[in-house]
């Protein structure tokens, strides 16, 4: 690719309050990123660009607004942190020329997280479609992956063959983006309902999730051979595109995901999202044999649940059992049995006869204990289940 000479790089930005030191810093970081990657980064969308976008997309009903200074201010730091992950070589191979920030981006009235316009190689990013920073981060990587995928330019048949024989892509983009589409979030082989639209969207969704939350994808893939195969295949495709996507790159992305998950946990330990992150990351660490970290996170999650829900409830019982299992795996039987005894105390006060799903969970956990050689604990749990049944 022919790079834009550094002297000709145009860095355009909205006029923002110069008194805000953090904003000035973000602007400087954005300018440095543009120079490093030899691209333009524009934050003051013009009306003529919207018309140009509509013409190039052959869609007369394209619309977008210029983002407000406040919105740009909030988005800059996120964008710089995420897009800085890409090596300059990757950007060069996609032939990306310009990134334009906008608000309220829509095609034919359907909101879009972003769109890549060819042949101009301009990436338009809607920076206000959703409130969640996680969704904004995923959207950035999702849209950029489409540029990579077009350059890889390989048939989707191999990717499609990894799905279950009964599955077929087909839901329209508008159904999912308007919220009318249906699809289970945990469907085998998929990371979101939107990934079931097409093979290209599926790849983009997997890539975005890996970039933003690699630990979550790794944990899901442990019990999902279809997703595991897709992740492996995707990484091979990316390496064939650029050897910058090597094992060292993914190790770094993995570690960044762990750090971000940890930061999210500590921001508000009693929020549902924070507790879910604690549980997810603790199970991931446990699956990797990192039991000390797993136990630490599971304990924090348990404390948060007890503070929010009280001590005697099904969630506490299940969390205590899971924590005791982690201690067993860590080869700390005394601690494991102590936690297990607390779990039995909670179970004694629950009405299992009224909760078939909870009974099934305890029966399954008893089988896990027996298979792991913890026969005494399995027998004790079986006794509790039997007593509750009568």
mmCIF file of C-alpha atoms in Angstrom:
data_model
loop_
_atom_site.group_PDB
_atom_site.id
_atom_site.type_symbol
_atom_site.label_atom_id
_atom_site.label_comp_id
_atom_site.label_asym_id
_atom_site.label_seq_id
_atom_site.Cartn_x
_atom_site.Cartn_y
_atom_site.Cartn_z
ATOM 1 C CA UNK A 1 0.000 0.000 0.000
ATOM 2 C CA UNK A 2 1.113 3.538 -0.738
ATOM 3 C CA UNK A 3 1.144 5.381 2.568
ATOM 4 C CA UNK A 4 0.041 8.952 2.913
ATOM 5 C CA UNK A 5 3.162 11.071 3.527
ATOM 6 C CA UNK A 6 3.320 12.219 7.131
ATOM 7 C CA UNK A 7 3.467 15.838 6.005
ATOM 8 C CA UNK A 8 0.125 15.458 4.252
ATOM 9 C CA UNK A 9 -1.730 13.667 7.030
ATOM 10 C CA UNK A 10 -4.822 15.658 7.863
ATOM 11 C CA UNK A 11 -5.958 15.583 11.440
ATOM 12 C CA UNK A 12 -9.398 17.153 11.754
ATOM 13 C CA UNK A 13 -11.258 17.688 14.990
ATOM 14 C CA UNK A 14 -14.136 19.696 16.355
ATOM 15 C CA UNK A 15 -13.371 22.881 18.258
ATOM 16 C CA UNK A 16 -13.492 21.783 21.867
ATOM 17 C CA UNK A 17 -12.827 23.549 25.165
ATOM 18 C CA UNK A 18 -9.083 24.133 25.384
ATOM 19 C CA UNK A 19 -9.278 24.419 29.149
ATOM 20 C CA UNK A 20 -9.994 20.717 29.557
ATOM 21 C CA UNK A 21 -6.596 19.143 30.155
ATOM 22 C CA UNK A 22 -7.856 15.574 29.674
ATOM 23 C CA UNK A 23 -9.399 16.551 26.347
ATOM 24 C CA UNK A 24 -6.186 18.163 25.169
ATOM 25 C CA UNK A 25 -4.321 14.987 26.098
ATOM 26 C CA UNK A 26 -6.818 12.824 24.196
ATOM 27 C CA UNK A 27 -6.523 15.049 21.129
ATOM 28 C CA UNK A 28 -2.757 14.750 21.202
ATOM 29 C CA UNK A 29 -3.015 10.980 21.549
ATOM 30 C CA UNK A 30 -5.436 10.836 18.638
ATOM 31 C CA UNK A 31 -3.145 12.945 16.494
ATOM 32 C CA UNK A 32 -0.186 10.730 17.367
ATOM 33 C CA UNK A 33 -2.217 7.622 16.490
ATOM 34 C CA UNK A 34 -3.190 9.083 13.110
ATOM 35 C CA UNK A 35 0.455 9.843 12.333
ATOM 36 C CA UNK A 36 1.590 6.399 13.449
ATOM 37 C CA UNK A 37 -0.969 4.623 11.250
ATOM 38 C CA UNK A 38 -0.797 7.084 8.332
ATOM 39 C CA UNK A 39 -4.528 7.677 8.252
ATOM 40 C CA UNK A 40 -6.917 10.587 8.717
ATOM 41 C CA UNK A 41 -9.119 10.673 11.788
ATOM 42 C CA UNK A 42 -11.956 13.124 11.504
ATOM 43 C CA UNK A 43 -14.421 14.121 14.194
ATOM 44 C CA UNK A 44 -16.340 16.913 12.440
ATOM 45 C CA UNK A 45 -18.568 15.170 9.877
ATOM 46 C CA UNK A 46 -19.838 17.427 7.083
ATOM 47 C CA UNK A 47 -23.137 17.238 5.186
ATOM 48 C CA UNK A 48 -21.303 16.689 1.920
ATOM 49 C CA UNK A 49 -19.680 13.565 3.381
ATOM 50 C CA UNK A 50 -23.081 12.116 4.249
ATOM 51 C CA UNK A 51 -24.184 12.627 0.630
ATOM 52 C CA UNK A 52 -20.943 11.082 -0.607
ATOM 53 C CA UNK A 53 -21.430 8.114 1.712
ATOM 54 C CA UNK A 54 -24.956 7.556 0.393
ATOM 55 C CA UNK A 55 -23.774 7.656 -3.224
ATOM 56 C CA UNK A 56 -20.882 5.259 -2.683
ATOM 57 C CA UNK A 57 -23.120 2.856 -0.783
ATOM 58 C CA UNK A 58 -25.738 3.228 -3.540
ATOM 59 C CA UNK A 59 -28.196 3.986 -0.780
ATOM 60 C CA UNK A 60 -29.962 7.319 -1.082
ATOM 61 C CA UNK A 61 -31.408 6.946 2.406
ATOM 62 C CA UNK A 62 -28.183 7.256 4.409
ATOM 63 C CA UNK A 63 -28.119 9.688 7.295
ATOM 64 C CA UNK A 64 -25.703 10.774 10.017
ATOM 65 C CA UNK A 65 -25.066 13.786 12.231
ATOM 66 C CA UNK A 66 -21.960 15.620 13.282
ATOM 67 C CA UNK A 67 -21.055 14.469 16.809
ATOM 68 C CA UNK A 68 -21.231 17.019 19.595
ATOM 69 C CA UNK A 69 -17.973 18.080 21.299
ATOM 70 C CA UNK A 70 -19.112 16.424 24.527
ATOM 71 C CA UNK A 71 -19.715 13.079 22.819
ATOM 72 C CA UNK A 72 -16.359 13.256 21.037
ATOM 73 C CA UNK A 73 -14.687 14.044 24.353
ATOM 74 C CA UNK A 74 -16.183 10.918 25.916
ATOM 75 C CA UNK A 75 -15.287 8.683 22.964
ATOM 76 C CA UNK A 76 -11.705 9.765 22.239
ATOM 77 C CA UNK A 77 -10.002 7.902 25.052
ATOM 78 C CA UNK A 78 -11.891 4.701 24.287
ATOM 79 C CA UNK A 79 -11.086 4.902 20.589
ATOM 80 C CA UNK A 80 -7.376 5.590 21.085
ATOM 81 C CA UNK A 81 -7.039 2.709 23.560
ATOM 82 C CA UNK A 82 -8.782 0.227 21.255
ATOM 83 C CA UNK A 83 -7.379 1.203 17.861
ATOM 84 C CA UNK A 84 -3.836 1.463 19.230
ATOM 85 C CA UNK A 85 -3.884 -2.320 19.561
ATOM 86 C CA UNK A 86 -3.476 -2.747 15.823
ATOM 87 C CA UNK A 87 0.024 -2.786 14.336
ATOM 88 C CA UNK A 88 0.611 -0.250 11.557
ATOM 89 C CA UNK A 89 1.174 -3.107 9.100
ATOM 90 C CA UNK A 90 -2.383 -4.372 9.641
ATOM 91 C CA UNK A 91 -3.869 -0.939 8.969
ATOM 92 C CA UNK A 92 -1.728 -0.556 5.853
ATOM 93 C CA UNK A 93 -2.840 -3.891 4.410
ATOM 94 C CA UNK A 94 -6.512 -2.976 4.742
ATOM 95 C CA UNK A 95 -5.806 0.261 2.827
ATOM 96 C CA UNK A 96 -7.899 2.157 5.364
ATOM 97 C CA UNK A 97 -7.611 5.834 4.475
ATOM 98 C CA UNK A 98 -9.847 7.673 6.879
ATOM 99 C CA UNK A 99 -11.982 7.181 10.000
ATOM 100 C CA UNK A 100 -14.915 9.524 10.528
ATOM 101 C CA UNK A 101 -16.797 9.884 13.807
ATOM 102 C CA UNK A 102 -20.525 10.534 13.553
ATOM 103 C CA UNK A 103 -23.783 10.288 15.468
ATOM 104 C CA UNK A 104 -27.131 8.732 14.584
ATOM 105 C CA UNK A 105 -25.753 6.811 11.614
ATOM 106 C CA UNK A 106 -28.532 4.990 9.762
ATOM 107 C CA UNK A 107 -29.153 3.311 6.413
ATOM 108 C CA UNK A 108 -32.756 3.189 5.212
ATOM 109 C CA UNK A 109 -33.791 4.250 8.694
ATOM 110 C CA UNK A 110 -31.994 1.355 10.407
ATOM 111 C CA UNK A 111 -29.365 2.446 13.001
ATOM 112 C CA UNK A 112 -25.853 1.259 12.209
ATOM 113 C CA UNK A 113 -22.875 0.906 14.524
ATOM 114 C CA UNK A 114 -20.597 1.702 11.618
ATOM 115 C CA UNK A 115 -20.087 1.272 7.909
ATOM 116 C CA UNK A 116 -17.087 0.941 5.621
ATOM 117 C CA UNK A 117 -17.397 2.794 2.334
ATOM 118 C CA UNK A 118 -15.587 1.486 -0.726
ATOM 119 C CA UNK A 119 -13.715 2.295 -2.885
ATOM 120 C CA UNK A 120 -12.804 5.342 -0.797
ATOM 121 C CA UNK A 121 -11.834 3.097 2.158
ATOM 122 C CA UNK A 122 -13.463 5.357 4.713
ATOM 123 C CA UNK A 123 -14.737 3.878 7.963
ATOM 124 C CA UNK A 124 -17.683 5.730 9.539
ATOM 125 C CA UNK A 125 -18.196 4.984 13.232
ATOM 126 C CA UNK A 126 -21.413 5.768 15.057
ATOM 127 C CA UNK A 127 -20.188 6.761 18.504
ATOM 128 C CA UNK A 128 -23.575 7.119 20.176
ATOM 129 C CA UNK A 129 -25.628 4.104 19.098
ATOM 130 C CA UNK A 130 -25.426 2.479 22.543
ATOM 131 C CA UNK A 131 -24.638 3.547 26.078
ATOM 132 C CA UNK A 132 -22.364 0.633 26.966
ATOM 133 C CA UNK A 133 -18.660 1.280 26.407
ATOM 134 C CA UNK A 134 -18.228 -2.460 25.830
ATOM 135 C CA UNK A 135 -20.660 -2.327 22.912
ATOM 136 C CA UNK A 136 -18.885 0.706 21.451
ATOM 137 C CA UNK A 137 -15.545 -1.085 21.677
ATOM 138 C CA UNK A 138 -16.937 -4.199 20.044
ATOM 139 C CA UNK A 139 -18.540 -2.125 17.295
ATOM 140 C CA UNK A 140 -15.203 -0.530 16.438
ATOM 141 C CA UNK A 141 -13.451 -3.893 16.052
ATOM 142 C CA UNK A 142 -16.458 -5.446 14.305
ATOM 143 C CA UNK A 143 -16.534 -2.804 11.584
ATOM 144 C CA UNK A 144 -12.770 -2.777 11.122
ATOM 145 C CA UNK A 145 -12.759 -6.568 10.758
ATOM 146 C CA UNK A 146 -15.016 -6.268 7.725
ATOM 147 C CA UNK A 147 -12.178 -4.365 6.036
ATOM 148 C CA UNK A 148 -9.730 -7.128 6.938
ATOM 149 C CA UNK A 149 -12.149 -9.833 5.786
ATOM 150 C CA UNK A 150 -12.591 -8.215 2.374
ATOM 151 C CA UNK A 151 -8.836 -8.243 1.885
ATOM 152 C CA UNK A 152 -8.559 -11.880 2.978
ATOM 153 C CA UNK A 153 -11.258 -12.585 0.405
ATOM 154 C CA UNK A 154 -11.757 -16.277 1.073
ATOM 155 C CA UNK A 155 -15.017 -18.183 0.501
ATOM 156 C CA UNK A 156 -17.206 -18.598 3.571
ATOM 157 C CA UNK A 157 -17.894 -22.272 2.862
ATOM 158 C CA UNK A 158 -15.297 -23.569 5.343
ATOM 159 C CA UNK A 159 -16.604 -21.266 8.060
ATOM 160 C CA UNK A 160 -20.193 -22.292 7.374
ATOM 161 C CA UNK A 161 -19.250 -25.975 7.508
ATOM 162 C CA UNK A 162 -18.236 -25.605 11.157
ATOM 163 C CA UNK A 163 -21.839 -24.914 12.202
ATOM 164 C CA UNK A 164 -24.305 -27.627 13.137
ATOM 165 C CA UNK A 165 -25.789 -29.271 10.001
ATOM 166 C CA UNK A 166 -29.247 -28.021 10.936
ATOM 167 C CA UNK A 167 -28.193 -24.377 11.167
ATOM 168 C CA UNK A 168 -28.556 -21.902 8.310
ATOM 169 C CA UNK A 169 -27.736 -18.204 8.286
ATOM 170 C CA UNK A 170 -30.551 -16.007 7.188
ATOM 171 C CA UNK A 171 -32.022 -13.450 9.587
ATOM 172 C CA UNK A 172 -31.925 -10.008 8.037
ATOM 173 C CA UNK A 173 -29.742 -7.286 9.495
ATOM 174 C CA UNK A 174 -32.762 -5.072 10.143
ATOM 175 C CA UNK A 175 -34.492 -7.754 12.236
ATOM 176 C CA UNK A 176 -31.588 -7.947 14.673
ATOM 177 C CA UNK A 177 -30.656 -4.282 14.688
ATOM 178 C CA UNK A 178 -34.234 -3.160 15.265
ATOM 179 C CA UNK A 179 -34.549 -5.590 18.150
ATOM 180 C CA UNK A 180 -37.240 -7.726 16.485
ATOM 181 C CA UNK A 181 -34.946 -10.646 15.735
ATOM 182 C CA UNK A 182 -34.869 -13.625 18.053
ATOM 183 C CA UNK A 183 -32.058 -15.987 18.859
ATOM 184 C CA UNK A 184 -30.579 -17.482 22.036
ATOM 185 C CA UNK A 185 -27.457 -15.713 23.249
ATOM 186 C CA UNK A 186 -25.863 -18.997 24.249
ATOM 187 C CA UNK A 187 -26.587 -20.892 21.004
ATOM 188 C CA UNK A 188 -23.734 -23.307 20.339
ATOM 189 C CA UNK A 189 -21.096 -21.805 18.086
ATOM 190 C CA UNK A 190 -22.275 -18.202 18.322
ATOM 191 C CA UNK A 191 -21.337 -15.265 20.530
ATOM 192 C CA UNK A 192 -24.490 -13.182 19.857
ATOM 193 C CA UNK A 193 -27.820 -13.335 18.020
ATOM 194 C CA UNK A 194 -26.479 -10.944 15.376
ATOM 195 C CA UNK A 195 -23.715 -13.396 14.503
ATOM 196 C CA UNK A 196 -26.445 -15.642 13.047
ATOM 197 C CA UNK A 197 -27.186 -13.178 10.227
ATOM 198 C CA UNK A 198 -24.413 -14.342 7.888
ATOM 199 C CA UNK A 199 -20.962 -15.887 7.886
ATOM 200 C CA UNK A 200 -19.317 -12.484 7.452
ATOM 201 C CA UNK A 201 -21.201 -11.026 10.427
ATOM 202 C CA UNK A 202 -20.449 -14.152 12.442
ATOM 203 C CA UNK A 203 -16.713 -13.764 11.852
ATOM 204 C CA UNK A 204 -16.856 -10.062 12.690
ATOM 205 C CA UNK A 205 -18.735 -10.753 15.935
ATOM 206 C CA UNK A 206 -16.264 -13.440 17.036
ATOM 207 C CA UNK A 207 -13.329 -11.174 16.237
ATOM 208 C CA UNK A 208 -14.855 -8.245 18.130
ATOM 209 C CA UNK A 209 -15.527 -10.376 21.194
ATOM 210 C CA UNK A 210 -11.975 -11.727 21.165
ATOM 211 C CA UNK A 211 -10.535 -8.225 20.954
ATOM 212 C CA UNK A 212 -12.709 -6.877 23.776
ATOM 213 C CA UNK A 213 -13.146 -9.889 26.068
ATOM 214 C CA UNK A 214 -10.770 -12.701 25.148
ATOM 215 C CA UNK A 215 -11.192 -14.464 28.543
ATOM 216 C CA UNK A 216 -14.952 -14.730 27.993
ATOM 217 C CA UNK A 217 -14.505 -16.239 24.534
ATOM 218 C CA UNK A 218 -11.851 -18.656 25.817
ATOM 219 C CA UNK A 219 -14.128 -19.790 28.630
ATOM 220 C CA UNK A 220 -17.130 -20.226 26.312
ATOM 221 C CA UNK A 221 -15.022 -22.170 23.822
ATOM 222 C CA UNK A 222 -14.051 -24.724 26.482
ATOM 223 C CA UNK A 223 -17.545 -26.180 26.391
ATOM 224 C CA UNK A 224 -18.386 -25.244 22.823
ATOM 225 C CA UNK A 225 -16.364 -27.161 20.205
ATOM 226 C CA UNK A 226 -17.993 -25.226 17.352
ATOM 227 C CA UNK A 227 -16.931 -21.877 18.801
ATOM 228 C CA UNK A 228 -13.500 -23.284 19.622
ATOM 229 C CA UNK A 229 -13.062 -24.337 15.980
ATOM 230 C CA UNK A 230 -14.203 -20.937 14.760
ATOM 231 C CA UNK A 231 -11.744 -19.089 17.009
ATOM 232 C CA UNK A 232 -8.872 -21.288 15.836
ATOM 233 C CA UNK A 233 -9.866 -20.897 12.179
ATOM 234 C CA UNK A 234 -10.255 -17.133 12.521
ATOM 235 C CA UNK A 235 -6.808 -16.725 14.051
ATOM 236 C CA UNK A 236 -5.300 -18.740 11.190
ATOM 237 C CA UNK A 237 -7.058 -16.524 8.648
ATOM 238 C CA UNK A 238 -5.790 -13.399 10.367
ATOM 239 C CA UNK A 239 -2.226 -14.734 10.503
ATOM 240 C CA UNK A 240 -2.386 -15.467 6.770
ATOM 241 C CA UNK A 241 -3.418 -11.840 6.290
ATOM 242 C CA UNK A 242 -0.646 -10.469 8.509
ATOM 243 C CA UNK A 243 1.896 -12.268 10.673
ATOM 244 C CA UNK A 244 1.380 -9.455 13.172
ATOM 245 C CA UNK A 245 -1.555 -11.576 14.354
ATOM 246 C CA UNK A 246 0.815 -14.083 15.954
ATOM 247 C CA UNK A 247 0.670 -15.873 19.310
ATOM 248 C CA UNK A 248 2.353 -12.928 21.052
ATOM 249 C CA UNK A 249 -0.379 -10.596 19.769
ATOM 250 C CA UNK A 250 -3.150 -12.837 21.102
ATOM 251 C CA UNK A 251 -1.383 -13.324 24.425
ATOM 252 C CA UNK A 252 -1.318 -9.561 24.813
ATOM 253 C CA UNK A 253 -5.004 -9.272 23.901
ATOM 254 C CA UNK A 254 -5.790 -12.020 26.402
ATOM 255 C CA UNK A 255 -3.972 -10.203 29.196
ATOM 256 C CA UNK A 256 -5.607 -6.880 28.336
ATOM 257 C CA UNK A 257 -8.980 -8.597 28.554
ATOM 258 C CA UNK A 258 -8.178 -9.926 32.001
ATOM 259 C CA UNK A 259 -7.094 -6.484 33.196
ATOM 260 C CA UNK A 260 -10.221 -4.797 31.827
ATOM 261 C CA UNK A 261 -12.425 -7.444 33.441
ATOM 262 C CA UNK A 262 -10.667 -6.874 36.740
ATOM 263 C CA UNK A 263 -11.182 -3.104 36.485
ATOM 264 C CA UNK A 264 -14.888 -3.605 35.769
ATOM 265 C CA UNK A 265 -15.240 -5.849 38.817
ATOM 266 C CA UNK A 266 -13.829 -3.314 41.228
ATOM 267 C CA UNK A 267 -15.862 -0.374 39.891
ATOM 268 C CA UNK A 268 -19.130 -1.561 41.485
ATOM 269 C CA UNK A 269 -18.883 -4.949 43.109
ATOM 270 C CA UNK A 270 -22.581 -5.199 43.895
ATOM 271 C CA UNK A 271 -23.896 -4.543 40.386
ATOM 272 C CA UNK A 272 -25.260 -7.534 38.470
ATOM 273 C CA UNK A 273 -22.742 -6.970 35.671
ATOM 274 C CA UNK A 274 -19.829 -6.827 38.110
ATOM 275 C CA UNK A 275 -20.868 -10.056 39.850
ATOM 276 C CA UNK A 276 -21.304 -11.750 36.473
ATOM 277 C CA UNK A 277 -17.798 -10.643 35.500
ATOM 278 C CA UNK A 278 -16.409 -11.989 38.758
ATOM 279 C CA UNK A 279 -18.030 -15.369 38.171
ATOM 280 C CA UNK A 280 -17.013 -15.549 34.524
ATOM 281 C CA UNK A 281 -13.406 -14.673 35.150
ATOM 282 C CA UNK A 282 -13.098 -16.941 38.185
ATOM 283 C CA UNK A 283 -14.358 -19.905 36.134
ATOM 284 C CA UNK A 284 -11.978 -19.024 33.348
ATOM 285 C CA UNK A 285 -9.008 -18.938 35.734
ATOM 286 C CA UNK A 286 -10.149 -22.240 37.224
ATOM 287 C CA UNK A 287 -10.280 -23.804 33.753
ATOM 288 C CA UNK A 288 -6.675 -22.687 33.214
ATOM 289 C CA UNK A 289 -5.473 -24.124 36.534
ATOM 290 C CA UNK A 290 -5.005 -20.672 38.064
ATOM 291 C CA UNK A 291 -6.843 -21.660 41.218
ATOM 292 C CA UNK A 292 -5.557 -18.974 43.558
ATOM 293 C CA UNK A 293 -6.944 -16.245 41.301
ATOM 294 C CA UNK A 294 -10.136 -18.225 40.735
ATOM 295 C CA UNK A 295 -10.784 -18.611 44.456
ATOM 296 C CA UNK A 296 -10.081 -14.940 45.125
ATOM 297 C CA UNK A 297 -12.603 -13.780 42.519
ATOM 298 C CA UNK A 298 -15.212 -16.382 43.482
ATOM 299 C CA UNK A 299 -14.955 -15.258 47.118
ATOM 300 C CA UNK A 300 -15.518 -11.619 46.145
ATOM 301 C CA UNK A 301 -18.525 -12.667 44.077
ATOM 302 C CA UNK A 302 -19.959 -14.649 46.989
ATOM 303 C CA UNK A 303 -19.608 -11.706 49.377
ATOM 304 C CA UNK A 304 -21.373 -9.422 46.877
ATOM 305 C CA UNK A 305 -24.223 -11.879 46.405
ATOM 306 C CA UNK A 306 -24.707 -12.321 50.142
ATOM 307 C CA UNK A 307 -24.689 -8.566 50.666
ATOM 308 C CA UNK A 308 -27.289 -8.107 47.960
ATOM 309 C CA UNK A 309 -29.469 -11.223 48.300
ATOM 310 C CA UNK A 310 -28.914 -12.385 51.853
ATOM 311 C CA UNK A 311 -27.356 -15.610 53.075
ATOM 312 C CA UNK A 312 -30.172 -18.132 52.628
ATOM 313 C CA UNK A 313 -30.944 -18.329 48.924
ATOM 314 C CA UNK A 314 -30.246 -20.685 45.989
ATOM 315 C CA UNK A 315 -27.611 -18.377 44.465
ATOM 316 C CA UNK A 316 -25.538 -18.426 47.659
ATOM 317 C CA UNK A 317 -25.778 -22.216 47.899
ATOM 318 C CA UNK A 318 -24.616 -22.708 44.321
ATOM 319 C CA UNK A 319 -21.776 -20.203 44.751
ATOM 320 C CA UNK A 320 -20.594 -21.922 47.949
ATOM 321 C CA UNK A 321 -20.528 -25.292 46.190
ATOM 322 C CA UNK A 322 -18.620 -23.852 43.254
ATOM 323 C CA UNK A 323 -16.114 -22.198 45.585
ATOM 324 C CA UNK A 324 -15.583 -25.421 47.513
ATOM 325 C CA UNK A 325 -14.904 -27.200 44.216
ATOM 326 C CA UNK A 326 -12.222 -24.635 43.400
ATOM 327 C CA UNK A 327 -10.567 -25.272 46.764
ATOM 328 C CA UNK A 328 -10.621 -29.019 46.074
ATOM 329 C CA UNK A 329 -8.931 -28.383 42.719
ATOM 330 C CA UNK A 330 -6.404 -26.161 44.469
ATOM 331 C CA UNK A 331 -5.643 -29.170 46.708
ATOM 332 C CA UNK A 332 -6.852 -27.442 49.866
ATOM 333 C CA UNK A 333 -9.293 -30.026 51.264
ATOM 334 C CA UNK A 334 -9.701 -28.397 54.697
ATOM 335 C CA UNK A 335 -10.850 -25.084 53.205
ATOM 336 C CA UNK A 336 -12.970 -26.926 50.635
ATOM 337 C CA UNK A 337 -14.824 -28.949 53.290
ATOM 338 C CA UNK A 338 -15.400 -25.870 55.425
ATOM 339 C CA UNK A 339 -17.025 -24.045 52.509
ATOM 340 C CA UNK A 340 -18.914 -27.210 51.567
ATOM 341 C CA UNK A 341 -20.360 -27.451 55.096
ATOM 342 C CA UNK A 342 -21.600 -23.875 54.802
ATOM 343 C CA UNK A 343 -23.264 -24.811 51.512
ATOM 344 C CA UNK A 344 -25.043 -27.747 53.157
ATOM 345 C CA UNK A 345 -26.256 -25.429 55.916
ATOM 346 C CA UNK A 346 -27.858 -23.172 53.326
ATOM 347 C CA UNK A 347 -29.322 -26.125 51.407
ATOM 348 C CA UNK A 348 -30.972 -27.404 54.589
ATOM 349 C CA UNK A 349 -33.033 -24.210 54.726
ATOM 350 C CA UNK A 350 -34.099 -24.220 51.072
ATOM 351 C CA UNK A 351 -37.285 -25.743 49.659
ATOM 352 C CA UNK A 352 -35.858 -27.997 46.962
ATOM 353 C CA UNK A 353 -39.175 -29.722 46.366
ATOM 354 C CA UNK A 354 -40.453 -26.449 44.936
ATOM 355 C CA UNK A 355 -37.451 -25.852 42.693
ATOM 356 C CA UNK A 356 -36.850 -28.662 40.207
ATOM 357 C CA UNK A 357 -34.071 -26.781 38.410
ATOM 358 C CA UNK A 358 -32.152 -26.245 41.657
ATOM 359 C CA UNK A 359 -32.525 -29.921 42.599
ATOM 360 C CA UNK A 360 -31.132 -30.872 39.204
ATOM 361 C CA UNK A 361 -28.151 -28.585 39.771
ATOM 362 C CA UNK A 362 -27.357 -30.190 43.145
ATOM 363 C CA UNK A 363 -27.723 -33.695 41.689
ATOM 364 C CA UNK A 364 -25.323 -32.787 38.895
ATOM 365 C CA UNK A 365 -22.864 -31.319 41.404
ATOM 366 C CA UNK A 366 -23.082 -34.501 43.479
ATOM 367 C CA UNK A 367 -22.095 -36.486 40.395
ATOM 368 C CA UNK A 368 -19.137 -34.130 39.869
ATOM 369 C CA UNK A 369 -17.994 -34.735 43.462
ATOM 370 C CA UNK A 370 -18.281 -38.491 43.059
ATOM 371 C CA UNK A 371 -16.342 -38.481 39.784
ATOM 372 C CA UNK A 372 -13.670 -36.322 41.439
ATOM 373 C CA UNK A 373 -13.230 -38.839 44.241
ATOM 374 C CA UNK A 374 -14.931 -36.793 46.972
ATOM 375 C CA UNK A 375 -17.306 -39.575 47.961
ATOM 376 C CA UNK A 376 -18.077 -38.347 51.491
ATOM 377 C CA UNK A 377 -19.136 -34.927 50.263
ATOM 378 C CA UNK A 378 -21.171 -36.486 47.440
ATOM 379 C CA UNK A 379 -22.975 -38.711 49.947
ATOM 380 C CA UNK A 380 -23.687 -35.752 52.254
ATOM 381 C CA UNK A 381 -25.164 -33.752 49.384
ATOM 382 C CA UNK A 382 -27.243 -36.747 48.250
ATOM 383 C CA UNK A 383 -28.625 -37.016 51.776
ATOM 384 C CA UNK A 384 -29.698 -33.373 51.783
ATOM 385 C CA UNK A 385 -31.365 -33.792 48.404
ATOM 386 C CA UNK A 386 -33.177 -36.918 49.562
ATOM 387 C CA UNK A 387 -34.365 -35.283 52.800
ATOM 388 C CA UNK A 388 -35.678 -32.280 50.924
ATOM 389 C CA UNK A 389 -37.558 -34.549 48.544
ATOM 390 C CA UNK A 390 -39.592 -36.116 51.328
#
